[in-house]
XYZ file of C-alpha atoms in Angstrom:
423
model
C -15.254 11.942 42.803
C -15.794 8.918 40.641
C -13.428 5.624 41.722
C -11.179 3.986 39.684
C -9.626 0.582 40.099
C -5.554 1.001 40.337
C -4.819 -2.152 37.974
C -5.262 -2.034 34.070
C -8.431 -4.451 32.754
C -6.745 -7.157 30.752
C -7.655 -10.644 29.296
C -3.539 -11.255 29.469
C -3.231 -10.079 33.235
C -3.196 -13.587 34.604
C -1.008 -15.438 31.850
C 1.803 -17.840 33.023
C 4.638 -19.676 32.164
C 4.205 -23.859 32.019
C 7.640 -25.457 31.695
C 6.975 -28.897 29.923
C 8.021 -31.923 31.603
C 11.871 -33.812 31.473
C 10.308 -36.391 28.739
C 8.806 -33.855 26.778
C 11.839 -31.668 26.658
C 14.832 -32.184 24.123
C 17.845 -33.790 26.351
C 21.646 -34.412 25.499
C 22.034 -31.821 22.644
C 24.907 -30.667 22.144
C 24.468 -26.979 22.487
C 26.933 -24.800 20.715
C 29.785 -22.713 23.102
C 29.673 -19.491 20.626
C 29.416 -16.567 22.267
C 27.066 -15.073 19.670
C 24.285 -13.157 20.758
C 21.932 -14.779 18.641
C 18.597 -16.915 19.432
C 21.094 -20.069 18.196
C 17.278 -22.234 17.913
C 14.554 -21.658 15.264
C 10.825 -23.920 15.036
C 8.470 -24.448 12.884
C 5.210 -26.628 13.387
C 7.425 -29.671 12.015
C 11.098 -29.452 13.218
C 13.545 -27.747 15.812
C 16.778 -26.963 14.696
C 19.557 -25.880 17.049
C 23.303 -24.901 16.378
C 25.490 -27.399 17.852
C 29.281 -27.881 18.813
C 31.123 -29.906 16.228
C 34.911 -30.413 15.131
C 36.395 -29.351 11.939
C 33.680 -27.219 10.860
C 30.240 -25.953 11.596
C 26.770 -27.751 11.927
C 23.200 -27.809 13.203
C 20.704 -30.598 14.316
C 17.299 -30.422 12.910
C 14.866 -32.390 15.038
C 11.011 -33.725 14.155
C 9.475 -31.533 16.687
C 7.619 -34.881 18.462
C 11.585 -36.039 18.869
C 11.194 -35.258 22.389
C 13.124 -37.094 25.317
C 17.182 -37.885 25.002
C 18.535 -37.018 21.717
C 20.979 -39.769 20.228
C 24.308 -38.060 20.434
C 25.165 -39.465 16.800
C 22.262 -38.104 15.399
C 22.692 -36.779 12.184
C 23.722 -33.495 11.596
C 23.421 -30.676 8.591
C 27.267 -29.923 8.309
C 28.015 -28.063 5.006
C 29.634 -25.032 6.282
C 33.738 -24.874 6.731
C 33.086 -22.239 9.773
C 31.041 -22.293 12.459
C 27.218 -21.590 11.949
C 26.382 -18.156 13.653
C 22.558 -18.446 12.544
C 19.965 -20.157 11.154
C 16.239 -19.300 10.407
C 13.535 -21.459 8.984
C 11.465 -20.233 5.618
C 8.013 -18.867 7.065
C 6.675 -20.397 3.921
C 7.979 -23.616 3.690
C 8.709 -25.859 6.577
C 11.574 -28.110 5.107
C 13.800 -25.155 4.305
C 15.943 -23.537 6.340
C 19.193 -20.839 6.031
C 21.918 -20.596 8.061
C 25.708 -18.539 7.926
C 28.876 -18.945 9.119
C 32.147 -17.952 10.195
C 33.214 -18.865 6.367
C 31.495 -15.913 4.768
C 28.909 -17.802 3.066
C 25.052 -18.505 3.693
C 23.598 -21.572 2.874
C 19.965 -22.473 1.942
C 19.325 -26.379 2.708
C 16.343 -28.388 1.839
C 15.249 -30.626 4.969
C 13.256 -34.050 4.245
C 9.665 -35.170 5.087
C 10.808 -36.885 7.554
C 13.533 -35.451 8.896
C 17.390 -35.956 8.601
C 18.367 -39.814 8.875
C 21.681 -39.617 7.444
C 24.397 -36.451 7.143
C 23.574 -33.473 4.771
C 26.415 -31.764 3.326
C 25.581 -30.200 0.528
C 23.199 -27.251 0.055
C 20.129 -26.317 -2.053
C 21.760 -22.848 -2.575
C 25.113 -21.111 -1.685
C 25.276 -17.491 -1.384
C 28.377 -16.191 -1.817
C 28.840 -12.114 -1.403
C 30.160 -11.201 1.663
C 34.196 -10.740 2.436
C 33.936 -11.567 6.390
C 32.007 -13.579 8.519
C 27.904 -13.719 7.927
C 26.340 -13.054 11.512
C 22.897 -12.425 11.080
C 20.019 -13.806 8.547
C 16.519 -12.644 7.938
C 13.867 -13.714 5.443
C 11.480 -11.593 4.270
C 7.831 -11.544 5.941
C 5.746 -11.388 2.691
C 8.084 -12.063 -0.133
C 9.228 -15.601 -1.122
C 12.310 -16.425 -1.697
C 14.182 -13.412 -0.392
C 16.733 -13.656 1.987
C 18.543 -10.635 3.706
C 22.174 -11.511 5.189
C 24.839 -8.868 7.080
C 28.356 -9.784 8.164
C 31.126 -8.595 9.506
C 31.805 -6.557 6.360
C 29.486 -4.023 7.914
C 27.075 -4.866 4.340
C 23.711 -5.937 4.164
C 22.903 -7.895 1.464
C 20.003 -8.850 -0.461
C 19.228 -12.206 -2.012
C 17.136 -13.253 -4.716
C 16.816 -17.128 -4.411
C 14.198 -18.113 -7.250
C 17.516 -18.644 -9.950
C 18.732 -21.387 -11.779
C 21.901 -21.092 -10.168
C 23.249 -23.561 -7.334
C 25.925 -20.634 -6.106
C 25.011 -17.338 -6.263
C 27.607 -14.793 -6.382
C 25.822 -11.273 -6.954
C 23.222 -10.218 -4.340
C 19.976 -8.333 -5.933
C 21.195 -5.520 -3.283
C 23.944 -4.307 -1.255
C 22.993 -1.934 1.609
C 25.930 -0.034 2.928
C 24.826 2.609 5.775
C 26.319 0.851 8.735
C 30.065 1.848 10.230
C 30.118 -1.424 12.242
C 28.583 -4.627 13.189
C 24.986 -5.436 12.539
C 23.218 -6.857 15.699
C 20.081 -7.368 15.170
C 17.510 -7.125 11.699
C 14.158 -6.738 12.329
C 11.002 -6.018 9.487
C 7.516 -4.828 10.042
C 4.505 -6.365 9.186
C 4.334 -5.667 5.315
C 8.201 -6.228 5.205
C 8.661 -2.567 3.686
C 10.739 -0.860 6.652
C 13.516 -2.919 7.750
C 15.321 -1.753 11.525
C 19.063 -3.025 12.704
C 20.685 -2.254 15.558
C 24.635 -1.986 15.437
C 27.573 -2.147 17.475
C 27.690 1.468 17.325
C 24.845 1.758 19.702
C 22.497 3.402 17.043
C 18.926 2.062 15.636
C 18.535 2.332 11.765
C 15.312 2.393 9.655
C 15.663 1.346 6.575
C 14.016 0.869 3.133
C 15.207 -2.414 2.060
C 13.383 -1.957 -1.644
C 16.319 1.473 -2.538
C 19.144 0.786 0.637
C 17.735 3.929 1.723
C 18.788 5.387 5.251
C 15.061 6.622 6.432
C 15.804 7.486 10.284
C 18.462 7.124 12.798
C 19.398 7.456 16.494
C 21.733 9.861 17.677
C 20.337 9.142 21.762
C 23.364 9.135 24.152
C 20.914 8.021 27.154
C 19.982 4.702 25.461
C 22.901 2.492 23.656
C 20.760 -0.369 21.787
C 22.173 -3.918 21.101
C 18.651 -5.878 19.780
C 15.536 -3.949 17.770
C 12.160 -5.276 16.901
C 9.624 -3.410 14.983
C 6.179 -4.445 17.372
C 3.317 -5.204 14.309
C 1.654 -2.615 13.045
C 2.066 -0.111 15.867
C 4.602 1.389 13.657
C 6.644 1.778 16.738
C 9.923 -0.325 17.657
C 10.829 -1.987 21.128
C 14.976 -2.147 21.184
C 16.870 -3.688 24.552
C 20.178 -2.593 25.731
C 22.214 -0.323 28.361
C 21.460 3.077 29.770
C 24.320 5.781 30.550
C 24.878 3.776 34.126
C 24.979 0.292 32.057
C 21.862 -0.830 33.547
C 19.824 -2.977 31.585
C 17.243 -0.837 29.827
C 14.079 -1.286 26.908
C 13.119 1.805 24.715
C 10.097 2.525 22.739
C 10.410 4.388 19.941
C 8.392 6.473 16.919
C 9.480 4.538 13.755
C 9.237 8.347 12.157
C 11.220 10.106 14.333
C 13.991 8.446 16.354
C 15.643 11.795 17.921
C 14.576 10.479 21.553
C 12.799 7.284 22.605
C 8.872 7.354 23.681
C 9.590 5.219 26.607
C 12.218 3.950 28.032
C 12.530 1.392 31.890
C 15.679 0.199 33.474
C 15.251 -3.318 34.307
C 18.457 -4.635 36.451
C 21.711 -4.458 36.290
C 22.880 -8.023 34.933
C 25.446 -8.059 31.732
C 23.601 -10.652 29.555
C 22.142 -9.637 26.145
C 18.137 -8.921 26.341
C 16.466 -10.875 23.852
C 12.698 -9.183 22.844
C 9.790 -11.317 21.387
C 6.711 -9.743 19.919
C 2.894 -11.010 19.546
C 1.393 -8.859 17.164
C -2.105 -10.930 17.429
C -2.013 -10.315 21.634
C 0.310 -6.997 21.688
C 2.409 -8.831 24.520
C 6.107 -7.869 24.739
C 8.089 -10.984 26.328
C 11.890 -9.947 27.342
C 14.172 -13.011 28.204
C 17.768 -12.406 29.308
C 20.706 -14.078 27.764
C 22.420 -15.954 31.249
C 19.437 -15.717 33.439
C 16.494 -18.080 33.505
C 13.727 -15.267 33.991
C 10.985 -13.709 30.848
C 9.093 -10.407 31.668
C 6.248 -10.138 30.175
C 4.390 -7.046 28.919
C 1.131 -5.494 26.773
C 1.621 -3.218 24.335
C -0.975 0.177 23.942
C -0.643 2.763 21.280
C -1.308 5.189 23.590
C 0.677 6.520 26.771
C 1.735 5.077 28.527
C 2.500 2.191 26.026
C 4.265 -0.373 28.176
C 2.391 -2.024 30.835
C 4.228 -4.763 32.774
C 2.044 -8.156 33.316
C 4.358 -10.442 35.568
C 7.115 -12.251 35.418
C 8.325 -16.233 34.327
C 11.164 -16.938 37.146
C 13.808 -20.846 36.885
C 16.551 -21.203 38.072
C 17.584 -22.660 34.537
C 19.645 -19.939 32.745
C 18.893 -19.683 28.752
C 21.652 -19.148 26.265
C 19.407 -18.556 23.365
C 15.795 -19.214 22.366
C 13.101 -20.265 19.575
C 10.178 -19.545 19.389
C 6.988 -21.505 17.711
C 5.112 -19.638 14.865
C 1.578 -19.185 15.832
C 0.367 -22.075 13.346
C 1.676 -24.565 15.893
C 0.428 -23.700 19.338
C -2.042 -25.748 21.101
C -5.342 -23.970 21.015
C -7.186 -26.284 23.108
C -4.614 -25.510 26.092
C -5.089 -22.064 25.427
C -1.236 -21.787 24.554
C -0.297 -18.276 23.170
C 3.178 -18.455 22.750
C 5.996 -21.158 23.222
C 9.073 -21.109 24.037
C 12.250 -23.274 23.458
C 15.032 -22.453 25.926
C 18.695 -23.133 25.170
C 20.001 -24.661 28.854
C 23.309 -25.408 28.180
C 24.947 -26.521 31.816
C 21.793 -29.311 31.253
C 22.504 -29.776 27.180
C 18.339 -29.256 27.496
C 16.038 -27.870 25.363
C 13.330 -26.822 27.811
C 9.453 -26.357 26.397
C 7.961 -23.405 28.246
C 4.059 -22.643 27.096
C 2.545 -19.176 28.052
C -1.059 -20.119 28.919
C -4.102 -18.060 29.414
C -5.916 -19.407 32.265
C -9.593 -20.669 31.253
C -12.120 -22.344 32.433
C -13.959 -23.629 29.477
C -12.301 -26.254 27.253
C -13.741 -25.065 24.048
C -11.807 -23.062 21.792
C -11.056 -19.371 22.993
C -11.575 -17.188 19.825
C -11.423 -13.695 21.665
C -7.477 -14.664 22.419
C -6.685 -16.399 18.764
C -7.505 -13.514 15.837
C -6.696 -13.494 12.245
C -2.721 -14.385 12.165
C 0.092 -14.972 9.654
C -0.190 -17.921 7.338
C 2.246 -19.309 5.632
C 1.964 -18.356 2.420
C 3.584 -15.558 0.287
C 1.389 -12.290 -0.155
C 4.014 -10.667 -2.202
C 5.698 -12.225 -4.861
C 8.896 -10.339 -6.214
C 6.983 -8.845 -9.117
C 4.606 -7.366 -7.354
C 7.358 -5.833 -5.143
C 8.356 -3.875 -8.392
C 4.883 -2.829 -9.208
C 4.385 -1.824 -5.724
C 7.427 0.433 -5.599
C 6.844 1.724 -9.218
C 2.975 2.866 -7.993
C 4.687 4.853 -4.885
C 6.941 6.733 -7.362
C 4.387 7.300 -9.724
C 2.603 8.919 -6.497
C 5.995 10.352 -5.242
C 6.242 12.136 -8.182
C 2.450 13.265 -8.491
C 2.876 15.109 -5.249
C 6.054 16.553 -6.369
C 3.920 18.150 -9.719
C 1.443 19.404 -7.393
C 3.230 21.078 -5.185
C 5.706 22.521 -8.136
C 2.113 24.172 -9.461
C 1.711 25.238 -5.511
C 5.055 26.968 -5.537
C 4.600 28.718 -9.185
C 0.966 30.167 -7.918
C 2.353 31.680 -4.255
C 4.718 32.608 -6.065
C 2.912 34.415 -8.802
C 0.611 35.853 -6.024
C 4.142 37.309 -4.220
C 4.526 39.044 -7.109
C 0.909 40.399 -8.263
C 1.439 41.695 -4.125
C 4.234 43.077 -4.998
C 3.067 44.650 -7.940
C -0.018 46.415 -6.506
C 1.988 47.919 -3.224
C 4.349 49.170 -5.885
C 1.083 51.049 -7.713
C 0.224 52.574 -4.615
């Protein structure tokens, strides 16, 4: 009988959390009270911008991201909207513009300077004005400039095409209308040609975002999903919420075929939202809860049993929401591989928290930092059309081919038919 060790091999086994300390942290911000379940923070290498409270409408603070320390409570503030800001999301290919929607129905696209905000901006680059209720959720598009995706509480998702003369835009290039209630969560995949939600009715949607077209959906009763991510190129999707017993559960599930999940885990029995981050370039799963200060960390596999747990990041400082830096601005020489920035309201803190590989050598580590996303367009809108023209042109290939299948089975049927007759 040959002997096998009982632990999994892996170069991620020993990872841990490193909270940064009090002076490198971002201190006195005044964290917004909304009870969204959104992150409520998004980073880029340059700047950290954060939804605060403010009177008589809504606004965010954008901070350099070396603006570390206590933040001057009259720091200026982006504060365009007449509602409160429910989101906001950085451009993944250009670090001084950023989106964000509000309570007032509209989303707003604002152009940040070099050097970060010194006085009050109120008015936008863009204004994108479509949706009837509230706009809860925003999502740019992975490989595509200049696209913007944007759901309210109009049940729509809507599709915008930015690269227009206009100042307000009225008309979205799309409007996707497949959901019967809230959207919770928007996630793409790699290439940006499946996009997933999760909804308030407890089901996961797939969704091609080029036609509006419905692709899959959940009809589990065992799993009832409030967040979805699509995990790289895996082609599966990781989506946190309750079981039938209201514990706190994860699911893994076949992008093609959503009838039952692959995997699913209870985790506890808290009530906060479960937030999921994804590392394509390491295949580590990172699960923070919304009211409790702890991550759980995880590797991905294709193969059964898909989900194996690493450890755990445990503080006694509860998150509200959290950003996350893009890989671009890690520090490779610490052998960072993902960072956080935790929301700690009861402190008005912005917490750092690096997830280091432990290494001896101080030289770069190339085995743990493969090819990753840039930031630069692959896909410009054009070639979106070509692309989707080549797949009908292919769609409809197959379609000839197996029309000529059908006529010669069916032609053989009847020369069958024909001979059994003769005899």
């Amino acid at each position: 009988m040959t002997w096998r060790p009982q632990y999994r091999s892996s170069k991620y086994r020993h990872v841990f959390g490193k909270p940064a300390t009090k002076e490198n942290c971002y201190d006195g911000v005044p964290i917004t009270r909304s009870v969204h379940d959104n992150h409520l923070c998004t980073v880029n290498p340059r700047f950290i911008a954060v939804i605060t409270e403010c009177a008589g409408g809504g606004a965010f603070l954008v901070l350099s991201i070396n603006h570390t320390g206590k933040v001057d409570p009259h720091h200026p503030k982006v504060s365009g909207h007449r509602g409160n800001v429910l989101d906001i999301k950085w451009n993944p290919f250009n670090d001084f513009c950023i989106a964000s929607c509000s309570e007032d129905t509209t989303v707003k696209i604002w152009d940040i300077p070099e050097h970060g905000v010194l006085k009050n901006i109120t008015v936008s680059q863009k204004e994108l004005q479509g949706h009837s209720r509230r706009v809860g959720l925003i999502e740019w598009h992975p490989t595509a400039d200049n696209i913007i995706f944007s759901t309210g509480y109009d049940y729509q998702v809507m599709v915008w095409k930015l690269d227009v003369p206009e100042q307000v835009i009225k008309n979205p290039v799309r409007s996707i209308s497949v959901h019967s209630d809230v959207v919770l969560s928007m996630s793409f995949n790699t290439d940006g040609s499946r996009l997933a939600t999760s909804c308030k009715d407890k089901k996961i949607r797939v969704i091609d975002p080029r036609t509006g077209t419905l692709l899959q959906e959940t009809d589990c009763k065992s799993h009832k999903a409030s967040k979805v991510l699509f995990l790289g190129n895996l082609k599966m999707l990781l989506s946190t919420g309750n079981s039938r017993w209201n514990h706190r559960q994860i699911a893994l599930w076949d992008q093609e075929d959503l009838s039952q999940p692959s995997y699913s885990e209870d985790l506890d029995g808290s009530s906060g939202v479960l937030f999921p981050f994804y590392d394509p370039d390491t295949h580590m799963l990172y699960i923070a809860g919304k009211g409790d200060g702890n991550i759980r960390y995880y590797e991905i596999s294709p193969e059964k049993p898909y989900v194996h747990y690493l450890t755990e990041y445990r503080s006694l400082l509860p998150q509200k929401g959290m950003g996350v830096m893009p890989k671009r601005g890690l520090d490779v020489c610490s052998c960072e591989i993902f960072r956080f920035y935790k929301l700690v309201t009861i402190k008005s803190l912005i917490e750092t928290l690096s997830m280091i590989v432990p290494r001896r050598s101080e030289s770069y580590q190339e085995d743990i930092y493969p090819m990753t996303a840039g930031n630069k367009p692959s896909m410009t809108l054009r070639q979106m059309f070509y692309k989707q023209q080549e797949e009908i042109r292919r769609l409809k290939e197959q379609l000839n081919q197996k029309d000529v299948r059908i006529k010669q089975l069916e032609l053989e049927i009847k020369n069958v038919r024909n001979s059994q007759a003769n005899l």
